[in-house]
C-alpha positions as CSV (number, residue, x, y, z in Angstrom):
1,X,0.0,0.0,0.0
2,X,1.3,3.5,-1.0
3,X,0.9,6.5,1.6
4,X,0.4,10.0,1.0
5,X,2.0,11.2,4.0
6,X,0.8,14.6,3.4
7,X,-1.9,13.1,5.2
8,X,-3.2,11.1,7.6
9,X,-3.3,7.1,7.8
10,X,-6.1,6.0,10.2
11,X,-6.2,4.0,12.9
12,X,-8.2,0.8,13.5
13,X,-10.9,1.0,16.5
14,X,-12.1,-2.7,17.1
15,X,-15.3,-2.9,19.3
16,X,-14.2,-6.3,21.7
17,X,-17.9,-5.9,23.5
18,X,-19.9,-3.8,24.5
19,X,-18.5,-1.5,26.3
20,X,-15.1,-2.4,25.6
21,X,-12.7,-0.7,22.4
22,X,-9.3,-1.7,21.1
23,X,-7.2,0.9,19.6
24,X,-4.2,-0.3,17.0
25,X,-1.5,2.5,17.2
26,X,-0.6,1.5,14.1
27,X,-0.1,-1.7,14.1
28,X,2.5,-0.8,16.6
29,X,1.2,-1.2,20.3
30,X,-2.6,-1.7,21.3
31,X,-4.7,0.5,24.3
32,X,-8.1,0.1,25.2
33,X,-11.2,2.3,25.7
34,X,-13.3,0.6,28.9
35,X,-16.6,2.5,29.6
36,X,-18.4,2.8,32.5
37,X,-21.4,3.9,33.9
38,X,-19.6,7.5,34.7
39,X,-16.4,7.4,33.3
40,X,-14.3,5.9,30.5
41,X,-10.6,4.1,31.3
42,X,-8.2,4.7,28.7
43,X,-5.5,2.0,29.1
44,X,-2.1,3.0,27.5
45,X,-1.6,6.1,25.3
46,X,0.2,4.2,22.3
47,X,3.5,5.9,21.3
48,X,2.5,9.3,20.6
49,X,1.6,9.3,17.1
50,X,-1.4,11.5,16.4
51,X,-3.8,13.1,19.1
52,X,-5.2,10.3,21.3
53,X,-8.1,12.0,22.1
54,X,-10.0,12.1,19.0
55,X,-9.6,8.2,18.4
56,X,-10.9,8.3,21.7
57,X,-13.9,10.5,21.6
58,X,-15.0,8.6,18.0
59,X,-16.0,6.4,21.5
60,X,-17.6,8.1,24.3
61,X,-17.4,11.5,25.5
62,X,-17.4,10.4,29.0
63,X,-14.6,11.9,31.1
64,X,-11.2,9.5,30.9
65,X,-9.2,8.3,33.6
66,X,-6.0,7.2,31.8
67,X,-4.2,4.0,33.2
68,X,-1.0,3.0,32.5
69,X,0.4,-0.6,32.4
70,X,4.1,0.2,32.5
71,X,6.2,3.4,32.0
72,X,7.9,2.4,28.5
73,X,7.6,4.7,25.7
74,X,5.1,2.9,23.7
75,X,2.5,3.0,26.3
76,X,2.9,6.4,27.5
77,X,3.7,8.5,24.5
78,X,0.7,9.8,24.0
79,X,-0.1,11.8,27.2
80,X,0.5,15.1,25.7
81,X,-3.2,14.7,25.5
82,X,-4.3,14.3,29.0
83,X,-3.5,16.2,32.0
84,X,-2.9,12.9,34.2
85,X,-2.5,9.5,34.6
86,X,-2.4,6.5,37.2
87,X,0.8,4.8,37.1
88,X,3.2,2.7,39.4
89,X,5.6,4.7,40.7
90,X,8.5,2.1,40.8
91,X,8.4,3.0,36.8
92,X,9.0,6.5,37.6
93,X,12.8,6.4,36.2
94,X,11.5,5.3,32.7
95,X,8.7,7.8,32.4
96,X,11.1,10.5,33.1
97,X,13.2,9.0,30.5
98,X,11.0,7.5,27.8
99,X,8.2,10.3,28.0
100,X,10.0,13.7,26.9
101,X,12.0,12.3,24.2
102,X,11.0,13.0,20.6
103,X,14.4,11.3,19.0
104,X,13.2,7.6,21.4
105,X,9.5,8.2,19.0
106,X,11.4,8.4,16.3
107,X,13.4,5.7,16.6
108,X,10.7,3.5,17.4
109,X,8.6,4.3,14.4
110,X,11.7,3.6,12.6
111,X,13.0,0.8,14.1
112,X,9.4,-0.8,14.5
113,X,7.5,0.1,11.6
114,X,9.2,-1.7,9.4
115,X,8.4,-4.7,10.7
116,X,4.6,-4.1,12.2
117,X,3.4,-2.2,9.5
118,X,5.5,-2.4,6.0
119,X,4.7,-0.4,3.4
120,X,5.7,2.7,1.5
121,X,5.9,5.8,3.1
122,X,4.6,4.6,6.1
123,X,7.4,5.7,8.3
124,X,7.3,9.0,7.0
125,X,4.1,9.0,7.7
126,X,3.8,8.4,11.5
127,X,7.4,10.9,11.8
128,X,5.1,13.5,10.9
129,X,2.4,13.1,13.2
130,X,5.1,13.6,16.3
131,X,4.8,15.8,18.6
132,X,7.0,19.1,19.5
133,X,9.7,18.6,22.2
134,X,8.0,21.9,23.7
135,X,4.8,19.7,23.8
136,X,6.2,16.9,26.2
137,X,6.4,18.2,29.7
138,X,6.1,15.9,32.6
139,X,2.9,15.4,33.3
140,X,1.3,14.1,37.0
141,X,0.3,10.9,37.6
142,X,-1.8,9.0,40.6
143,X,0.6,6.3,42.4
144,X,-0.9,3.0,42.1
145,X,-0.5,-0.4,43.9
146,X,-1.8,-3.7,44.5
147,X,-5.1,-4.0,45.3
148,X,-6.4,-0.4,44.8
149,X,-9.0,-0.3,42.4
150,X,-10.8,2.4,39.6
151,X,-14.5,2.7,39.6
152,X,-15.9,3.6,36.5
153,X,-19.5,3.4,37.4
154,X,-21.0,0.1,37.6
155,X,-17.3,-1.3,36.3
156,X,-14.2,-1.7,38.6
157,X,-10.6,-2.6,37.8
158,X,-8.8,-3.9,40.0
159,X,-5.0,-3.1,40.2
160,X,-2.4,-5.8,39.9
161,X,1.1,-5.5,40.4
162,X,3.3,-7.4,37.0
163,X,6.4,-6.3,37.5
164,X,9.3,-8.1,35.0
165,X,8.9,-6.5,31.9
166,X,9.6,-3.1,33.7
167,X,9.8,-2.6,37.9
168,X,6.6,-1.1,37.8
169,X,4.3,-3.1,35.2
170,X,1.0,-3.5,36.5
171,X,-2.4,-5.4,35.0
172,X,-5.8,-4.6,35.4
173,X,-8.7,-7.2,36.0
174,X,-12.3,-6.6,35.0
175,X,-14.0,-9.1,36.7
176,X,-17.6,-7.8,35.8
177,X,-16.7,-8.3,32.3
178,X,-14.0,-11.2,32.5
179,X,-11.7,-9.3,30.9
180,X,-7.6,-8.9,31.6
181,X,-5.6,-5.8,30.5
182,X,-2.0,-7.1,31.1
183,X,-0.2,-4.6,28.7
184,X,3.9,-6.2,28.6
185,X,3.0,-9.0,30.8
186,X,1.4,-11.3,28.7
187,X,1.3,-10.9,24.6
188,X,2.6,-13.1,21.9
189,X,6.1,-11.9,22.5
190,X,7.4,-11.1,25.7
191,X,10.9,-9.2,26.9
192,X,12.7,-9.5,29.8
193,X,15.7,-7.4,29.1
194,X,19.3,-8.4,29.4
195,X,21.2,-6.7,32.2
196,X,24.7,-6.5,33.0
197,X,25.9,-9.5,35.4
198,X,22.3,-11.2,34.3
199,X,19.1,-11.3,34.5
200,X,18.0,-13.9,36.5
201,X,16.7,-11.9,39.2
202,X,14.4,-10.1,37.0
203,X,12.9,-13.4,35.2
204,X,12.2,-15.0,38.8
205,X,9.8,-11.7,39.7
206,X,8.3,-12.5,36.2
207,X,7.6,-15.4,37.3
208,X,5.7,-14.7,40.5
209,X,4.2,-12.2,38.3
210,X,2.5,-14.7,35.7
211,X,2.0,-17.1,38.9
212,X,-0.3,-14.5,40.2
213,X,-2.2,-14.5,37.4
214,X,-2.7,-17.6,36.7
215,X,-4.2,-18.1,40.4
216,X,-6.8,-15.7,39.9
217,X,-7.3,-16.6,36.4
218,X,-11.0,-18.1,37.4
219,X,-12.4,-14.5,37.1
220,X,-11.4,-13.4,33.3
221,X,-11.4,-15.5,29.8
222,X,-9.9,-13.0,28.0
223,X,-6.3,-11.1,27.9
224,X,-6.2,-7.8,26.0
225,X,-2.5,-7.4,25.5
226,X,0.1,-4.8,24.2
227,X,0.8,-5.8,21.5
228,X,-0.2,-7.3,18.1
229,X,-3.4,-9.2,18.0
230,X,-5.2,-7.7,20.7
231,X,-7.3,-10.9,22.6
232,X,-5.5,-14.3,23.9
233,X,-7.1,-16.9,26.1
234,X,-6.1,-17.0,29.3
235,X,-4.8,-20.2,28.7
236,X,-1.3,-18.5,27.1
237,X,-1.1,-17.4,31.3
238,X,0.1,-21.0,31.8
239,X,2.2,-21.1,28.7
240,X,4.0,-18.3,30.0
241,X,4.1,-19.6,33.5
242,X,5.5,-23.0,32.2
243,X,7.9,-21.1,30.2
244,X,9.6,-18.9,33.1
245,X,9.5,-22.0,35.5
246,X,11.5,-24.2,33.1
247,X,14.1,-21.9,32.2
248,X,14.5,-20.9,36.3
249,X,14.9,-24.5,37.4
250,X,16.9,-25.6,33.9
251,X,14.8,-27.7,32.3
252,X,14.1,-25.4,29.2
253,X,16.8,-23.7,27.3
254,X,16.2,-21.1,24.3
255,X,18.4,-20.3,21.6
256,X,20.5,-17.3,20.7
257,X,18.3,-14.9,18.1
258,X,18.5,-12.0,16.0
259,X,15.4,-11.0,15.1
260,X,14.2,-7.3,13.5
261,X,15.3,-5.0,16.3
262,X,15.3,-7.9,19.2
263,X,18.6,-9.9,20.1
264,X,19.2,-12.2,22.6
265,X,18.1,-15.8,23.9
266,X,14.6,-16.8,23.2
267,X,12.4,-19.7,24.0
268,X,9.3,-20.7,22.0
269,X,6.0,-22.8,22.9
270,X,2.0,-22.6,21.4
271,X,2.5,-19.9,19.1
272,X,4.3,-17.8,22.2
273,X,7.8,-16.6,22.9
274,X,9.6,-15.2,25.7
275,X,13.0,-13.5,25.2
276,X,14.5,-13.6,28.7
277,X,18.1,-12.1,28.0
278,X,17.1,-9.7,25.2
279,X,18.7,-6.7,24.1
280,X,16.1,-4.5,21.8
């Protein structure tokens, strides 16, 4: 597909049910619209690319309480278009980092697009929907931890703390609806990032992280994940679980990859992998 990137390329809103959106940013990362009774949860921001908030009001016009998963770029770069968020504040480091930086966007439309969304023009065409650097001032957020909760009106989410993928990744549980926002947590391909003297630590709180899950998976079905196709089963919980638990007590081994942008040791299993000493 050829792009005039003079203009704008749309993106997809998928209706999961009835009260629940999925936006594609791109092809890129996923966030959600969850509407309650009074309010509507906006889960993630996307990268930045565009103004949020019209994607979102083609929805509801209901005021938004913006949730974040994790602190990475591609799940907060679109605040610019909200005066405040809910976040865990052991991510606090990466927001600062990730959030204000206009060359991190465009290196991760350039380093991603190619691969989530080929096609001509198409990476001029998201570089040009970037915010100014004058546009991307801290912005406040709510500290969040386990067990608080959002009320929506008639819909709760419940906060739980995923940390693995980032210090501070947390997922949010619908029960009313059976639905699981995990963000980095769970998806088709997960990262835990390679460290200097190892990582080992980090893939152990992973997996207490996916543990927890998977003991309260009785109250959702679905996932609604970060990134590419937007609903799992809950069944990839296990996969994931299995996956941590046999590369901690040596029973599983992945191999050494280079992949697009990812490199490092990966493991594969149901259509799932997890890259536990990546570097991307």
């Amino acid at each position: 597909m050829v792009v005039d990137t003079k203009s704008k390329i749309a993106k997809k809103i998928t209706r999961i049910n009835e009260n629940t959106w999925h936006i594609s940013d791109y092809f890129l990362d996923n966030y959600y619209v969850a509407v309650g009774d009074e309010y509507a949860a906006l889960i993630d921001t996307g990268a930045g690319i565009g103004t949020i908030i019209d994607d979102v009001r083609k929805i509801t016009h209901k005021p938004i309480k913006v949730l974040l998963t994790h602190g990475h770029l591609d799940h907060l770069g679109g605040m610019y278009a909200f005066e405040e968020a809910y976040m865990h504040p052991d991510d606090d480091h990466l927001y600062r980092e990730h959030y204000p930086s206009v060359a991190m966007r465009k290196w991760y439309i350039e380093t991603r697009t190619p691969i989530r969304f080929p096609g001509e023009g198409h990476v001029e065409a998201l570089l040009e929907q970037l915010p100014e650097e004058k546009d991307l001032s801290l912005f406040p957020y709510k500290p969040i931890k386990e067990g608080d909760t959002i009320d929506l009106g008639n819909r709760v989410l419940e906060v739980y703390e995923t940390p693995g993928h980032s210090p501070g990744h947390v997922s949010y549980l619908d029960r009313t609806n059976r639905l699981l926002f995990s963000g980095d947590t769970i998806n088709d391909s997960i990262i835990i990032f390679n460290k200097e003297g190892g990582n080992r630590k980090d893939l152990e709180i992973y997996q207490k992280s996916i543990q927890k899950l998977w003991d309260v998976s009785d109250a959702y079905d679905t996932l609604l994940v970060g990134h590419e196709n937007p609903t799992m089963d809950k069944a990839v919980v296990k996969d994931y679980l299995e996956l941590a638990t046999g590369i901690l007590d040596g029973t599983l081994k992945g191999n050494y990859e280079e992949i697009g942008f990812r490199k490092g040791e990966v493991i594969r299993q149901n259509g799932i992998e997890l890259w536990y000493k990546c570097d991307a």
